[in-house]
PDB file of C-alpha atoms in Angstrom:
ATOM      1  CA  LYS A1112      94.934  88.541 133.482  1.00 93.00           C
ATOM      2  CA  THR A1113      92.550  87.557 130.682  1.00 95.00           C
ATOM      3  CA  PRO A1114      92.745  84.963 127.914  1.00 96.00           C
ATOM      4  CA  VAL A1115      94.851  86.240 124.994  1.00 95.00           C
ATOM      5  CA  HIS A1116      95.189  85.087 121.395  1.00 93.00           C
ATOM      6  CA  LEU A1117      98.455  85.914 119.674  1.00 93.00           C
ATOM      7  CA  TRP A1118      99.636  85.646 116.125  1.00 92.00           C
ATOM      8  CA  CYS A1119     103.310  85.067 115.613  1.00 93.00           C
ATOM      9  CA  MET A1120     105.556  85.492 112.637  1.00 93.00           C
ATOM     10  CA  GLU A1121     109.124  84.429 112.058  1.00 94.00           C
ATOM     11  CA  ARG A1122     111.680  87.207 111.815  1.00 94.00           C
ATOM     12  CA  HIS A1123     112.596  86.279 108.239  1.00 94.00           C
ATOM     13  CA  THR A1124     108.962  86.480 107.114  1.00 93.00           C
ATOM     14  CA  TYR A1125     108.481  89.831 108.841  1.00 93.00           C
ATOM     15  CA  ARG A1126     111.613  91.292 107.263  1.00 93.00           C
ATOM     16  CA  THR A1127     110.587  90.054 103.832  1.00 94.00           C
ATOM     17  CA  ILE A1128     107.189  91.729 104.170  1.00 93.00           C
ATOM     18  CA  VAL A1129     108.698  95.010 105.389  1.00 92.00           C
ATOM     19  CA  THR A1130     111.360  94.977 102.645  1.00 93.00           C
ATOM     20  CA  ASN A1131     108.803  94.300  99.915  1.00 93.00           C
ATOM     21  CA  LYS A1132     106.536  97.041 101.206  1.00 91.00           C
ATOM     22  CA  SER A1133     109.460  99.471 101.315  1.00 89.00           C
ATOM     23  CA  LYS A1134     110.485  98.532  97.753  1.00 90.00           C
ATOM     24  CA  LYS A1135     106.933  99.060  96.465  1.00 91.00           C
ATOM     25  CA  LYS A1136     106.689 102.447  98.182  1.00 87.00           C
ATOM     26  CA  ARG A1137     110.042 103.479  96.695  1.00 88.00           C
ATOM     27  CA  GLU A1138     108.952 102.351  93.205  1.00 88.00           C
ATOM     28  CA  GLN A1139     105.710 104.337  93.558  1.00 85.00           C
ATOM     29  CA  LEU A1140     107.642 107.433  94.635  1.00 85.00           C
ATOM     30  CA  MET A1141     110.086 107.023  91.753  1.00 86.00           C
ATOM     31  CA  GLY A1142     107.175 106.750  89.319  1.00 84.00           C
ATOM     32  CA  PHE A1143     105.532 109.831  90.823  1.00 82.00           C
ATOM     33  CA  LEU A1144     108.724 111.897  90.643  1.00 81.00           C
ATOM     34  CA  LYS A1145     109.319 110.821  87.040  1.00 81.00           C
ATOM     35  CA  THR A1146     105.881 112.157  86.091  1.00 78.00           C
ATOM     36  CA  SER A1147     106.482 115.465  87.889  1.00 73.00           C
ATOM     37  CA  ARG A1148     107.145 118.168  85.272  1.00 68.00           C
ATOM     38  CA  THR A1149     109.957 119.478  87.406  1.00 68.00           C
ATOM     39  CA  LEU A1150     111.911 116.289  87.970  1.00 73.00           C
ATOM     40  CA  LYS A1151     111.075 114.091  84.975  1.00 72.00           C
ATOM     41  CA  ASP A1152     114.457 114.731  83.302  1.00 76.00           C
ATOM     42  CA  LEU A1153     116.555 113.721  86.301  1.00 80.00           C
ATOM     43  CA  ASN A1154     118.301 110.354  86.248  1.00 84.00           C
ATOM     44  CA  ASP A1155     117.502 107.501  88.643  1.00 86.00           C
ATOM     45  CA  ALA A1156     120.488 108.267  90.896  1.00 86.00           C
ATOM     46  CA  GLN A1157     119.348 111.877  91.347  1.00 83.00           C
ATOM     47  CA  LEU A1158     115.746 110.795  91.965  1.00 85.00           C
ATOM     48  CA  SER A1159     116.924 108.177  94.430  1.00 87.00           C
ATOM     49  CA  LYS A1160     118.842 110.816  96.386  1.00 85.00           C
ATOM     50  CA  ILE A1161     115.718 112.975  96.501  1.00 84.00           C
ATOM     51  CA  ILE A1162     113.603 110.038  97.725  1.00 87.00           C
ATOM     52  CA  ASP A1163     116.149 109.263 100.454  1.00 86.00           C
ATOM     53  CA  SER A1164     116.082 112.815 101.764  1.00 85.00           C
ATOM     54  CA  MET A1165     112.508 113.975 101.260  1.00 87.00           C
ATOM     55  CA  GLU A1166     109.864 114.013 103.938  1.00 90.00           C
ATOM     56  CA  GLU A1167     106.119 113.632 103.553  1.00 91.00           C
ATOM     57  CA  VAL A1168     104.376 116.605 105.167  1.00 94.00           C
ATOM     58  CA  LYS A1169     100.603 116.979 105.654  1.00 96.00           C
ATOM     59  CA  PHE A1170      98.676 120.229 105.934  1.00 96.00           C
ATOM     60  CA  GLN A1171      95.078 120.957 106.889  1.00 96.00           C
ATOM     61  CA  ASP A1172      92.673 123.310 105.118  1.00 95.00           C
ATOM     62  CA  LYS A1173      93.805 126.970 105.309  1.00 93.00           C
ATOM     63  CA  ASP A1174      97.258 126.111 106.720  1.00 94.00           C
ATOM     64  CA  ASP A1175      99.959 128.439 105.398  1.00 93.00           C
ATOM     65  CA  ILE A1176     102.640 126.185 103.981  1.00 94.00           C
ATOM     66  CA  VAL A1177     104.882 129.077 102.944  1.00 92.00           C
ATOM     67  CA  ARG A1178     104.412 132.709 103.984  1.00 92.00           C
ATOM     68  CA  GLU A1179     105.474 135.636 101.813  1.00 90.00           C
ATOM     69  CA  GLY A1180     108.420 137.551 103.242  1.00 89.00           C
ATOM     70  CA  THR A1181     109.821 134.700 105.348  1.00 89.00           C
ATOM     71  CA  GLU A1182     113.143 132.965 104.829  1.00 87.00           C
ATOM     72  CA  GLY A1183     112.967 129.940 102.561  1.00 85.00           C
ATOM     73  CA  ASN A1184     114.900 126.752 103.121  1.00 87.00           C
ATOM     74  CA  THR A1185     112.478 124.121 101.789  1.00 89.00           C
ATOM     75  CA  PHE A1186     111.245 123.077  98.342  1.00 88.00           C
ATOM     76  CA  TYR A1187     107.826 121.402  98.067  1.00 91.00           C
ATOM     77  CA  ILE A1188     106.252 119.022  95.552  1.00 88.00           C
ATOM     78  CA  ILE A1189     102.497 118.472  95.884  1.00 91.00           C
ATOM     79  CA  LEU A1190     101.539 114.817  96.240  1.00 89.00           C
ATOM     80  CA  LYS A1191      97.806 115.312  96.971  1.00 92.00           C
ATOM     81  CA  GLY A1192      95.466 118.272  97.213  1.00 95.00           C
ATOM     82  CA  GLU A1193      95.410 121.877  96.040  1.00 96.00           C
ATOM     83  CA  VAL A1194      97.550 124.838  97.036  1.00 96.00           C
ATOM     84  CA  LEU A1195      96.479 128.460  96.586  1.00 95.00           C
ATOM     85  CA  VAL A1196      99.248 130.955  95.802  1.00 93.00           C
ATOM     86  CA  THR A1197      98.672 134.587  96.805  1.00 93.00           C
ATOM     87  CA  LYS A1198     100.813 137.693  96.843  1.00 91.00           C
ATOM     88  CA  ASN A1199     100.487 140.947  98.753  1.00 88.00           C
ATOM     89  CA  VAL A1200      99.672 143.658  96.202  1.00 87.00           C
ATOM     90  CA  ASN A1201      98.916 147.165  97.460  1.00 86.00           C
ATOM     91  CA  GLY A1202      98.035 145.792 100.899  1.00 84.00           C
ATOM     92  CA  HIS A1203      95.635 143.110  99.580  1.00 87.00           C
ATOM     93  CA  GLN A1204      96.177 139.389  99.006  1.00 87.00           C
ATOM     94  CA  LYS A1205      95.929 138.783  95.239  1.00 90.00           C
ATOM     95  CA  GLN A1206      95.413 135.235  94.001  1.00 90.00           C
ATOM     96  CA  ILE A1207      98.196 134.316  91.591  1.00 89.00           C
ATOM     97  CA  ARG A1208      97.283 130.699  90.789  1.00 91.00           C
ATOM     98  CA  ARG A1209      96.234 127.293  92.080  1.00 93.00           C
ATOM     99  CA  MET A1210      98.517 124.292  92.017  1.00 92.00           C
ATOM    100  CA  GLY A1211      97.844 120.566  92.234  1.00 91.00           C
ATOM    101  CA  LYS A1212      99.457 117.138  92.207  1.00 88.00           C
ATOM    102  CA  GLY A1213     102.964 117.075  90.745  1.00 83.00           C
ATOM    103  CA  GLU A1214     103.473 120.844  90.835  1.00 86.00           C
ATOM    104  CA  HIS A1215     106.105 122.475  93.005  1.00 84.00           C
ATOM    105  CA  PHE A1216     106.792 125.667  94.916  1.00 87.00           C
ATOM    106  CA  GLY A1217     109.443 127.226  97.127  1.00 85.00           C
ATOM    107  CA  GLU A1218     112.256 127.161  94.599  1.00 80.00           C
ATOM    108  CA  GLN A1219     112.512 130.938  94.068  1.00 79.00           C
ATOM    109  CA  ALA A1220     113.751 131.598  97.606  1.00 78.00           C
ATOM    110  CA  LEU A1221     116.270 128.760  97.313  1.00 78.00           C
ATOM    111  CA  ILE A1222     117.634 129.679  93.886  1.00 76.00           C
ATOM    112  CA  ARG A1223     117.839 133.437  94.365  1.00 76.00           C
ATOM    113  CA  GLU A1224     118.494 133.323  98.121  1.00 78.00           C
ATOM    114  CA  ILE A1225     115.705 135.819  98.729  1.00 82.00           C
ATOM    115  CA  LEU A1226     112.718 135.873 101.060  1.00 84.00           C
ATOM    116  CA  ARG A1227     109.590 133.973 100.004  1.00 87.00           C
ATOM    117  CA  THR A1228     107.893 135.809  97.137  1.00 86.00           C
ATOM    118  CA  ALA A1229     104.344 134.540  97.782  1.00 90.00           C
ATOM    119  CA  THR A1230     102.134 132.794 100.317  1.00 92.00           C
ATOM    120  CA  CYS A1231     101.088 129.202  99.605  1.00 94.00           C
ATOM    121  CA  THR A1232      98.007 128.016 101.492  1.00 95.00           C
ATOM    122  CA  ALA A1233      96.423 124.559 101.654  1.00 96.00           C
ATOM    123  CA  GLU A1234      92.981 124.401 100.045  1.00 95.00           C
ATOM    124  CA  GLY A1235      91.588 121.398 101.885  1.00 95.00           C
ATOM    125  CA  PRO A1236      93.924 118.633 103.048  1.00 96.00           C
ATOM    126  CA  VAL A1237      97.295 118.730 101.257  1.00 96.00           C
ATOM    127  CA  THR A1238     100.195 116.293 101.272  1.00 94.00           C
ATOM    128  CA  CYS A1239     103.595 117.442 100.022  1.00 93.00           C
ATOM    129  CA  PHE A1240     107.091 116.123  99.783  1.00 89.00           C
ATOM    130  CA  SER A1241     109.555 118.550 101.285  1.00 91.00           C
ATOM    131  CA  ILE A1242     113.197 118.734 100.266  1.00 87.00           C
ATOM    132  CA  ASP A1243     115.622 120.850 102.233  1.00 88.00           C
ATOM    133  CA  LYS A1244     117.828 123.500 100.658  1.00 85.00           C
ATOM    134  CA  GLU A1245     121.042 121.489 100.829  1.00 84.00           C
ATOM    135  CA  VAL A1246     119.656 118.458  98.972  1.00 82.00           C
ATOM    136  CA  PHE A1247     117.822 120.750  96.534  1.00 81.00           C
ATOM    137  CA  GLU A1248     121.057 122.540  95.601  1.00 79.00           C
ATOM    138  CA  GLU A1249     123.021 119.296  95.254  1.00 80.00           C
ATOM    139  CA  THR A1250     120.411 117.356  93.308  1.00 77.00           C
ATOM    140  CA  ILE A1251     118.058 119.504  91.251  1.00 73.00           C
ATOM    141  CA  PRO A1252     119.644 121.370  88.347  1.00 68.00           C
ATOM    142  CA  VAL A1253     118.051 124.817  88.088  1.00 65.00           C
ATOM    143  CA  GLU A1254     117.686 124.453  84.311  1.00 63.00           C
ATOM    144  CA  HIS A1255     115.170 121.628  84.904  1.00 56.00           C
ATOM    145  CA  LEU A1256     112.798 123.792  86.911  1.00 59.00           C
ATOM    146  CA  GLU A1257     109.777 125.446  85.367  1.00 56.00           C
ATOM    147  CA  LEU A1258     109.770 128.787  87.127  1.00 54.00           C
ATOM    148  CA  PHE A1259     106.473 130.627  87.355  1.00 54.00           C
ATOM    149  CA  ASP A1260     106.649 134.202  86.082  1.00 52.00           C
ATOM    150  CA  ASP A1261     104.291 136.357  88.140  1.00 50.00           C
ATOM    151  CA  SER A1262     105.295 139.624  86.454  1.00 47.00           C
ATOM    152  CA  LYS A1263     102.067 139.637  84.357  1.00 46.00           C
ATOM    153  CA  VAL A1264      99.983 139.287  87.499  1.00 44.00           C
ATOM    154  CA  MET A1265     101.926 142.119  89.114  1.00 45.00           C
ATOM    155  CA  GLN A1266     101.474 144.368  86.045  1.00 47.00           C
ATOM    156  CA  GLU A1267      97.718 143.714  86.043  1.00 48.00           C
ATOM    157  CA  ALA A1268      97.565 144.543  89.730  1.00 44.00           C
ATOM    158  CA  LYS A1269      99.421 147.822  89.269  1.00 48.00           C
ATOM    159  CA  ALA A1270      97.462 148.907  86.173  1.00 47.00           C
ATOM    160  CA  PRO A1271      94.372 150.168  88.076  1.00 47.00           C
ATOM    161  CA  GLU A1272      96.662 152.139  90.361  1.00 46.00           C
ATOM    162  CA  ARG A1273      98.163 154.040  87.377  1.00 44.00           C
ATOM    163  CA  SER A1274      94.758 154.799  85.853  1.00 43.00           C
ATOM    164  CA  ARG A1275      93.719 156.728  88.941  1.00 40.00           C
TER     165      ARG A1275
END
């Protein structure tokens, strides 16, 4: 109905561009995973399997990514942003720690097959890679994971209760 200007591209050229872009993205992801403390010791085949099965998930400020007491079937690696970890102690949310790029969470529920042990909340916009339980169990050896020990935090929280 109106004059139109079109750009055209041959199929071969388009596919080359898409393939190159996909390769670059994959190389960037591989580099990122190799710098992650959790996954740096995995071989390229294991990392490739993770890349094939992971999904990029975005969260807004104050979104609960994981809620304490719920069933866990996903492991997360933070790509961008900050995540606040809190735990219910004596009816109050106690801050355990903050996590940033390259750190992970959600493994406790997967390894021990228990409910989530803490709540993880986005502090500002957060982008994570999510890996489902099945791929996690097949790909990530538990001995490679740095597990956070929150027992000190729990002891500190209970100490004032005893002193009363």
